[in-house]
Coordinates of C-alpha atoms and ligand atoms in Angstrom, one line a residue:
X109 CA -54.4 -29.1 154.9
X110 CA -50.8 -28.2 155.6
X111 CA -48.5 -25.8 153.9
X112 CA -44.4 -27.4 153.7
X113 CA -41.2 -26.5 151.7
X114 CA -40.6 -28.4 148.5
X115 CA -37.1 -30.6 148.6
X116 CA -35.2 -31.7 146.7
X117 CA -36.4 -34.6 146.4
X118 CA -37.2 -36.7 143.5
X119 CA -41.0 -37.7 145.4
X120 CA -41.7 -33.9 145.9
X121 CA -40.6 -33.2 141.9
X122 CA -43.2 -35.8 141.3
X123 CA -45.9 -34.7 143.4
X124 CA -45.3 -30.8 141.9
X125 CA -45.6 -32.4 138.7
X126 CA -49.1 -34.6 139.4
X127 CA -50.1 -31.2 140.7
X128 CA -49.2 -29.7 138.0
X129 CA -50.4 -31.5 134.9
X130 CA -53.4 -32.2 136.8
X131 CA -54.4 -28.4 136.9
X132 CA -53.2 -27.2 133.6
X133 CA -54.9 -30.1 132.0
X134 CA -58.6 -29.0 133.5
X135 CA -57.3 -25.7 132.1
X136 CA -56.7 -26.7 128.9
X137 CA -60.1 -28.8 128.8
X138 CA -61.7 -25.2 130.3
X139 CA -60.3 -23.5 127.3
X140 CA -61.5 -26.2 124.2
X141 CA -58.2 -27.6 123.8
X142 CA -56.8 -30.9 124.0
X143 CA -54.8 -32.3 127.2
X144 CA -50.9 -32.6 126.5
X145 CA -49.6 -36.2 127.1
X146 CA -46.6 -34.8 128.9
X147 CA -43.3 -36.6 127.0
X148 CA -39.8 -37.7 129.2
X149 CA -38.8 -35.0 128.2
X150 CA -40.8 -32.8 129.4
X151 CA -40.9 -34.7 132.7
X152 CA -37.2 -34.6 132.9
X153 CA -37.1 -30.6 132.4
X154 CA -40.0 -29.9 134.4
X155 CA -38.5 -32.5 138.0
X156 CA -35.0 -30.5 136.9
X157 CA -36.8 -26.9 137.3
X158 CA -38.6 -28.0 141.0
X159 CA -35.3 -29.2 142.8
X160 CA -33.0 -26.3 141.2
X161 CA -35.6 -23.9 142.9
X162 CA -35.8 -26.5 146.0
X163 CA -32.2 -26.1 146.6
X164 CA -31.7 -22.2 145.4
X165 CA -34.8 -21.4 146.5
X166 CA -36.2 -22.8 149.7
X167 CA -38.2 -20.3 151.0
X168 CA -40.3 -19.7 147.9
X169 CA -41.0 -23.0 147.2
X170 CA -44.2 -24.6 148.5
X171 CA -46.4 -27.8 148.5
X172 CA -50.2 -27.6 150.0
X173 CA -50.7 -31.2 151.1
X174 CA -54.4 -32.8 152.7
X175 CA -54.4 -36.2 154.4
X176 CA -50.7 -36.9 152.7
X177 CA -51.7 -35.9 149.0
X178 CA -50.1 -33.0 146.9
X179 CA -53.0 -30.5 146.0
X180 CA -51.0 -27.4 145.7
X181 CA -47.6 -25.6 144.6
X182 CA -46.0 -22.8 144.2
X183 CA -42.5 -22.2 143.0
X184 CA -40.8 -18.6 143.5
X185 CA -37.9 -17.4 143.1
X186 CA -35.1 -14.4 143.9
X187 CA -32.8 -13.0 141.7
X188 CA -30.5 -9.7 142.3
X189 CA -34.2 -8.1 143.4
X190 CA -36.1 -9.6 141.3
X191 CA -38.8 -11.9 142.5
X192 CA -40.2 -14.4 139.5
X193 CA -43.1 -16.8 140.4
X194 CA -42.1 -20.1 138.3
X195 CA -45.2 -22.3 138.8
X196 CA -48.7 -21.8 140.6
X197 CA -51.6 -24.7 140.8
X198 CA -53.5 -26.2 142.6
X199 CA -55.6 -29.7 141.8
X200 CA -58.9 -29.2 140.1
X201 CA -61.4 -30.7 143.0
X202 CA -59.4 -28.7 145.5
X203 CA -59.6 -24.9 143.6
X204 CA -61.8 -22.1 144.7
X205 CA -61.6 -22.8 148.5
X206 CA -58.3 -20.5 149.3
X207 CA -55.5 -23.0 149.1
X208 CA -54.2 -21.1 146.1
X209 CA -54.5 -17.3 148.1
X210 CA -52.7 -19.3 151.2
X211 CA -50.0 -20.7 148.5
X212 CA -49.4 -17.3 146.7
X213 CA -49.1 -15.1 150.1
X214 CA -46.3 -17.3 151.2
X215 CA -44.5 -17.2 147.8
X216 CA -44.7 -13.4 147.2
X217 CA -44.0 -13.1 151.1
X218 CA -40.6 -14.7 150.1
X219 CA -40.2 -12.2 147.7
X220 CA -40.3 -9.1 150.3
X221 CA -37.4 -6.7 149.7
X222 CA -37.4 -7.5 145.9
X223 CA -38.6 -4.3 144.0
X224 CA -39.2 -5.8 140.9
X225 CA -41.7 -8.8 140.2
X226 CA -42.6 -11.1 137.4
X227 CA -45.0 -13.4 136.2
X228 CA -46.4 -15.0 133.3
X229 CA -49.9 -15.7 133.7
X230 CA -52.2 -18.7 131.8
X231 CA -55.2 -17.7 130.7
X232 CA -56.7 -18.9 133.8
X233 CA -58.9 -15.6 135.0
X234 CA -58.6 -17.0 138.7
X235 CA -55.0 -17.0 138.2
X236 CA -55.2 -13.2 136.9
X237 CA -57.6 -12.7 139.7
X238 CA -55.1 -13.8 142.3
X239 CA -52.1 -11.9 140.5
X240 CA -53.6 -8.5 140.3
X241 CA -54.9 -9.1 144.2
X242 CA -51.3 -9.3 144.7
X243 CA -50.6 -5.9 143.8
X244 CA -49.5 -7.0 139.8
X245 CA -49.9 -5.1 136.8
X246 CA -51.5 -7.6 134.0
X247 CA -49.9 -6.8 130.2
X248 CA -52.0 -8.2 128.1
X249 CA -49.3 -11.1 126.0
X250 CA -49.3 -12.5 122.7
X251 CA -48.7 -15.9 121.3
X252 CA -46.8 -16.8 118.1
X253 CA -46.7 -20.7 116.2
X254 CA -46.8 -22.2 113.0
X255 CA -44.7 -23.4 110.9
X256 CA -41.3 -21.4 110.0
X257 CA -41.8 -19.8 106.1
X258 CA -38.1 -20.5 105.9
X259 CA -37.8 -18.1 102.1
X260 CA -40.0 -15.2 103.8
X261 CA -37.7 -14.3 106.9
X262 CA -35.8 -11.2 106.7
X263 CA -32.7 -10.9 105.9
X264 CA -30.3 -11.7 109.0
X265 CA -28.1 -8.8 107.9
X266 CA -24.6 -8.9 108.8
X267 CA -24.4 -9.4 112.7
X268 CA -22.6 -12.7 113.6
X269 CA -24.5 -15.0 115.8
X270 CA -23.0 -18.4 117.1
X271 CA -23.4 -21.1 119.7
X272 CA -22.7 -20.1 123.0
X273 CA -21.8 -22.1 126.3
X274 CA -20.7 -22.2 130.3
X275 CA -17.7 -19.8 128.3
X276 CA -20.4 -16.7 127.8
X277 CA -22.3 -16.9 131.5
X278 CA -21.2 -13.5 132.3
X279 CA -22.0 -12.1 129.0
X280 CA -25.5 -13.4 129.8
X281 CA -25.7 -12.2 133.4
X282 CA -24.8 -9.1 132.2
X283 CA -26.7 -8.3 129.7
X284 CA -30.1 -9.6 132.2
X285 CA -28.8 -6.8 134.5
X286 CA -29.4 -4.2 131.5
X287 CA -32.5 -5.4 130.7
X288 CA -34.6 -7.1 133.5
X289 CA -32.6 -5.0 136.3
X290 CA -30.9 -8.8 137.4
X291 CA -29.0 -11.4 136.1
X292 CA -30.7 -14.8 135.8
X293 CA -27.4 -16.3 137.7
X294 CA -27.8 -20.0 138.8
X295 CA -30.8 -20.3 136.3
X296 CA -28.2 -20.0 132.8
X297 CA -26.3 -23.7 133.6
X298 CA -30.1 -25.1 134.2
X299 CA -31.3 -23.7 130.8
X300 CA -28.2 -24.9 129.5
X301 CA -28.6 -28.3 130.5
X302 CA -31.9 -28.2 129.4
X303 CA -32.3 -26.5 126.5
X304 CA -30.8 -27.5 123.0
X305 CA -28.9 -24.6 122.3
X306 CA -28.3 -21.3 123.3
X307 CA -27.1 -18.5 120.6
X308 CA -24.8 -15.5 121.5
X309 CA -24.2 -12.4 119.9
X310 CA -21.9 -10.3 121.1
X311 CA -20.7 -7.2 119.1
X312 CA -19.1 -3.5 119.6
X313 CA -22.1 -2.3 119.5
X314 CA -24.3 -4.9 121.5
X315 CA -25.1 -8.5 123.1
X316 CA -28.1 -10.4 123.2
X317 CA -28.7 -14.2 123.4
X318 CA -31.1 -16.6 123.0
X319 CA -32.0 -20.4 124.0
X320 CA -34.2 -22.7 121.9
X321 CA -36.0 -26.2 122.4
X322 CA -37.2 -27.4 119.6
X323 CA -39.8 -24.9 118.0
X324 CA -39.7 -23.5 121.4
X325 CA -38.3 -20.2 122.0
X326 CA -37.8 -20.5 125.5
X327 CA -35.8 -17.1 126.5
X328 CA -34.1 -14.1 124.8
X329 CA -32.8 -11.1 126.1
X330 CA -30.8 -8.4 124.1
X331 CA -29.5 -4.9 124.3
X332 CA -30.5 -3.4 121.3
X333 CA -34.2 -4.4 119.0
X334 CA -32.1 -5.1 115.9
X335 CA -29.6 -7.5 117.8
X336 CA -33.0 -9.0 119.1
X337 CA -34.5 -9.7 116.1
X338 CA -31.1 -11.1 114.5
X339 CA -31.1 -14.1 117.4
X340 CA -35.1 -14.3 116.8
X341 CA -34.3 -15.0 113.3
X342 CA -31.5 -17.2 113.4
X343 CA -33.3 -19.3 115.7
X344 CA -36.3 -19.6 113.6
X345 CA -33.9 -21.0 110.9
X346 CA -32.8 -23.8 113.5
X347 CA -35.7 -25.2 114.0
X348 CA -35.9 -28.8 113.1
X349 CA -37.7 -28.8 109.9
X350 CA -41.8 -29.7 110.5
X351 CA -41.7 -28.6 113.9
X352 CA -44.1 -26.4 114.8
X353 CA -42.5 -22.6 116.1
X354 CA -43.7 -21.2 119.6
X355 CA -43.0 -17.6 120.9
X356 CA -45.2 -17.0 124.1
X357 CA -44.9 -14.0 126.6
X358 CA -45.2 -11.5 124.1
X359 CA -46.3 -7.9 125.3
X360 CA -46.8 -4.9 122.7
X361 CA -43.5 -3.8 123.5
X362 CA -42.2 -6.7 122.2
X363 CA -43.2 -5.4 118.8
X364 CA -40.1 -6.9 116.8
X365 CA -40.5 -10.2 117.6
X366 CA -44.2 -9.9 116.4
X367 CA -42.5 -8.5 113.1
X368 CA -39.9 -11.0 113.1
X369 CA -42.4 -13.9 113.6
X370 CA -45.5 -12.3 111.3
X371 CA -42.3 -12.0 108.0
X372 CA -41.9 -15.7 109.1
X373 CA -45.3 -16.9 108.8
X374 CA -46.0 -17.3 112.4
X375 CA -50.0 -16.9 113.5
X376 CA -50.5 -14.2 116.4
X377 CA -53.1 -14.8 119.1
X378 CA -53.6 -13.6 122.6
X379 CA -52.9 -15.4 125.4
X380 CA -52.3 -14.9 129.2
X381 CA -50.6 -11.7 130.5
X382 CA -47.2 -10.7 132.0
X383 CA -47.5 -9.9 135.5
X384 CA -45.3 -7.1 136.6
X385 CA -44.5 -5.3 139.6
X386 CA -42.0 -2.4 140.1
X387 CA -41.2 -2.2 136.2
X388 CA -42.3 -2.2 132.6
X389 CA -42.2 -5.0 130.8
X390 CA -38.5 -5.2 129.9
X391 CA -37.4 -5.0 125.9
X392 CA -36.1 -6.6 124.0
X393 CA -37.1 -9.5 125.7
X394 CA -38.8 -12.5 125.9
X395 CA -39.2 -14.2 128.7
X396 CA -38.9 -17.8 129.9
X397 CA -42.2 -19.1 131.6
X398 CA -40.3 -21.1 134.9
X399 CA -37.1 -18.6 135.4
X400 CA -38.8 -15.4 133.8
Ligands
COA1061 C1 -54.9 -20.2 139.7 C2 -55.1 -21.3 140.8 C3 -53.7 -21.7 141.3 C4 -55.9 -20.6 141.9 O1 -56.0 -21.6 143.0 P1 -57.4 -21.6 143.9 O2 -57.1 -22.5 145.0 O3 -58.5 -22.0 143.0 O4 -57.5 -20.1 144.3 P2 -58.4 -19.5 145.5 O5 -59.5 -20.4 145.9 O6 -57.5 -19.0 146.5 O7 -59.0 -18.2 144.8 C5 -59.9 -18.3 143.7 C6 -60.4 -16.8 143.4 O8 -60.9 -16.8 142.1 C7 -62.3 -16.3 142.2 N1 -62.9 -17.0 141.0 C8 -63.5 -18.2 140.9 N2 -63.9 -18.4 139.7 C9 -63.6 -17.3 138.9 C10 -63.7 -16.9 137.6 N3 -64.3 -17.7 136.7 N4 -63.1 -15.7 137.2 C11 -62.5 -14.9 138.0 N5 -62.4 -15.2 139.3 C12 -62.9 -16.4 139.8 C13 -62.8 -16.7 143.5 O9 -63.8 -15.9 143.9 C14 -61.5 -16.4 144.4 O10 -61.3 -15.0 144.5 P3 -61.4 -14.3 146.0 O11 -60.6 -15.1 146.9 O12 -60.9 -12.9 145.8 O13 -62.9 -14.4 146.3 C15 -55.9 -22.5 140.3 O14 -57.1 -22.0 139.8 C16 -55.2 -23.3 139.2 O15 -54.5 -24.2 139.4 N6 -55.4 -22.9 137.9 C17 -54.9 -23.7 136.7 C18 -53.4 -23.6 136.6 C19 -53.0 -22.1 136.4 O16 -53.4 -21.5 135.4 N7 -52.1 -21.6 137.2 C20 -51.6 -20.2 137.1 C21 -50.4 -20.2 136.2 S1 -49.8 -18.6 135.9

């Protein structure tokens, strides 16, 4: 077996990917649930996510390989001193014989010097096991979905929210300083790209923003509960009507989004943990999975 950087490549997205699905489906079979036929979409933004780290990120990024075939990743990254892990697997046949320790010692080696670290963990227990080993503080998370009661959200109250773009990225990285200690930087044109809209609000007394896909709420960050839950709302109101809504990474301190998404009809269940070393979790916030 041999460790080796991931390119940027369009062969090594694919082989993070095959390692990928293949792992997270066994999970997902592990757990009762159904396998997820990935869509093109889905393929697109995941092969986007490994060659953006590839390039920004080559010393965190890492393929495990055995007689020429991909049985392992990991994908870190390193952000203003904060270290994120993006993506961790390794192939069902090949787990529990130390190719994911080897993997996540070099990725969390590449994040020496960072004070701050983040994660957010499956509900893989081996994957907990490994994260805490690491020196990580597991917060238990929460998971929202359902379908939006459109007529039961709350009131959006008066605070303007509107589309944002390239225009706002130093509103964004700015307000990630405030809240996660560093700004999310090259990630924001990615999410951009790859997202299908991002929402800003920017007021004298605050700014917050959040991107959507879909039901998905993929990240939001604000500097005040009440600008949070404004953007959590609006978004909810944007999504595609018989969609199903997803809000994952949820701590307890996150406790307005579970308002937010509970007045919205949202079901709460536990899954996973965030990860975190050198902070708390940060609020108001909800974190992306691949750029934390
Ligand atoms: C998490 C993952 C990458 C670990 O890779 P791996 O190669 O199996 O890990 P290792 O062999 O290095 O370590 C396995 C550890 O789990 C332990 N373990 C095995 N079964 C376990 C169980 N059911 N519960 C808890 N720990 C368990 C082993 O004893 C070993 O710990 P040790 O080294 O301290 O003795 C891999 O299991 C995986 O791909 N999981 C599915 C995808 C996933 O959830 N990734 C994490 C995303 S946050």
């Amino acid at each position: 077996m041999i460790l080796r950087p991931v390119r940027d490549s369009a062969a090594d997205a694919a082989a993070v990917r095959a390692v990928a699905n293949a792992a997270f489906d066994a999970l997902r079979r592990s757990l009762g649930e159904e396998p997820a036929e990935p869509t093109p979409a889905f393929v697109a933004v995941a092969d986007i996510r490994t060659r953006h780290l590839a390039v920004t990120d080559p010393g965190g990024c890492w393929l495990a390989e055995k007689d020429g075939r991909p049985i392992g990743t990991a994908l870190a990254l390193r952000r203003e001193g904060l270290w994120a892990l993006s993506l961790f697997c390794v192939v069902p046949e090949e787990q529990g014989k130390g190719v994911g320790r080897l993997l996540l010692d070099h990725a969390v080696a590449y994040g020496r010097g960072c004070l701050r670290g983040m994660i957010a963990v499956s509900a893989d227990p081996v994957a907990a096991r490994r994260y805490q080993a690491a020196g990580f503080t597991l917060h238990p998370a929460m998971e929202l979905t359902g379908q939006v009661d459109l007529a039961a959200l709350p009131d959006p109250g008066g605070i303007p929210v509107h589309l944002g773009d390239a225009a706002h990225l130093a509103l964004l990285d700015s307000v990630d300083r405030r809240i996660r200690g560093g700004a999310h930087g090259p990630d924001h044109p990615v999410l951009l790209r790859t997202c299908d809209e991002l929402l800003v609000a920017d007021t004298l007394t605050g700014s917050g923003y959040c991107y959507r896909t879909e039901g998905r709420i993929v990240l939001l960050a604000a500097t005040s509960r009440r600008l949070a839950s404004r953007l959590l709302t609006e978004a909810l109101t944007r999504i595609p009507a018989g969609t199903k809504a997803r809000l994952a990474n949820i701590t307890a301190e996150q406790d307005w989004a579970v308002s937010v998404g509970m007045a919205g009809g949202l079901s709460v269940h536990n899954r996973g943990y965030l990860a975190l070393r050198g902070m708390r979790p940060p609020a108001p916030y909800l974190p992306s999975g691949a750029y934390l």
